[in-house]
Each structure stands twice: as C-alpha cells, then as structure tokens.
C-alpha cells in the first residue's frame, strides 16, 4: 500500500482512510473468515 520509507506527512487522510477500509474489510482466516469490522462489532455486542 505504501512503499517502505514513505513520508506520511505527504500522505493525505483520504489515502490513509482508503487503505484502512481495504484492510479492515478483508476477511481473515484468523478471525474465522470474518472481516476485522465484523469481528469488532461482534465483540462490542457481547460487551454490552
């Protein structure tokens, strides 16, 4: 997503949010093929 040595002062918040969305929307084997978004929401539901 960002090459090694990237100066993040030169990266916009929009670019970072885009990558964040891509990563957190990707299903993970370690989460039982849930996305991080889904796993977090399930965890929060259990805590309330």
Short mmCIF file of C-alpha atoms in Angstrom, two decimals:
data_model
loop_
_atom_site.label_atom_id
_atom_site.label_comp_id
_atom_site.label_asym_id
_atom_site.label_seq_id
_atom_site.Cartn_x
_atom_site.Cartn_y
_atom_site.Cartn_z
CA UNK A 1 0.00 0.00 0.00
CA UNK A 2 2.75 2.43 0.94
CA UNK A 3 6.37 1.82 -0.04
CA UNK A 4 8.99 1.46 2.67
CA UNK A 5 10.30 4.86 3.62
CA UNK A 6 7.08 6.70 2.78
CA UNK A 7 6.88 10.16 4.32
CA UNK A 8 3.41 10.03 5.87
CA UNK A 9 3.39 13.79 6.18
CA UNK A 10 2.90 13.70 2.40
CA UNK A 11 0.02 11.17 2.52
CA UNK A 12 -3.50 12.56 2.77
CA UNK A 13 -6.01 11.42 5.37
CA UNK A 14 -8.23 10.32 2.48
CA UNK A 15 -5.50 7.97 1.20
CA UNK A 16 -4.96 6.51 4.67
CA UNK A 17 -8.71 6.04 5.22
CA UNK A 18 -8.94 4.25 1.86
CA UNK A 19 -6.21 1.77 2.81
CA UNK A 20 -7.74 1.37 6.29
CA UNK A 21 -11.08 0.47 4.69
CA UNK A 22 -9.44 -2.04 2.33
CA UNK A 23 -7.55 -3.77 5.15
CA UNK A 24 -10.43 -3.84 7.64
CA UNK A 25 -12.87 -5.08 5.01
CA UNK A 26 -10.76 -8.09 4.04
CA UNK A 27 -11.81 -11.44 5.57
CA UNK A 28 -9.13 -13.04 7.76
CA UNK A 29 -8.52 -16.73 8.32
CA UNK A 30 -7.51 -15.99 11.93
CA UNK A 31 -10.93 -14.42 12.53
CA UNK A 32 -12.86 -17.37 11.12
CA UNK A 33 -13.13 -15.62 7.74
CA UNK A 34 -14.80 -12.60 9.29
CA UNK A 35 -13.60 -9.13 8.45
CA UNK A 36 -12.00 -7.10 11.24
CA UNK A 37 -15.09 -4.85 11.07
CA UNK A 38 -17.38 -7.84 11.70
CA UNK A 39 -15.20 -9.26 14.49
CA UNK A 40 -15.06 -5.89 16.25
CA UNK A 41 -18.81 -5.35 16.00
CA UNK A 42 -19.48 -8.85 17.35
CA UNK A 43 -17.09 -8.21 20.26
CA UNK A 44 -18.75 -4.89 21.10
CA UNK A 45 -22.20 -6.53 21.02
CA UNK A 46 -21.02 -9.16 23.52
CA UNK A 47 -19.65 -6.50 25.87
CA UNK A 48 -22.91 -4.54 26.07
#
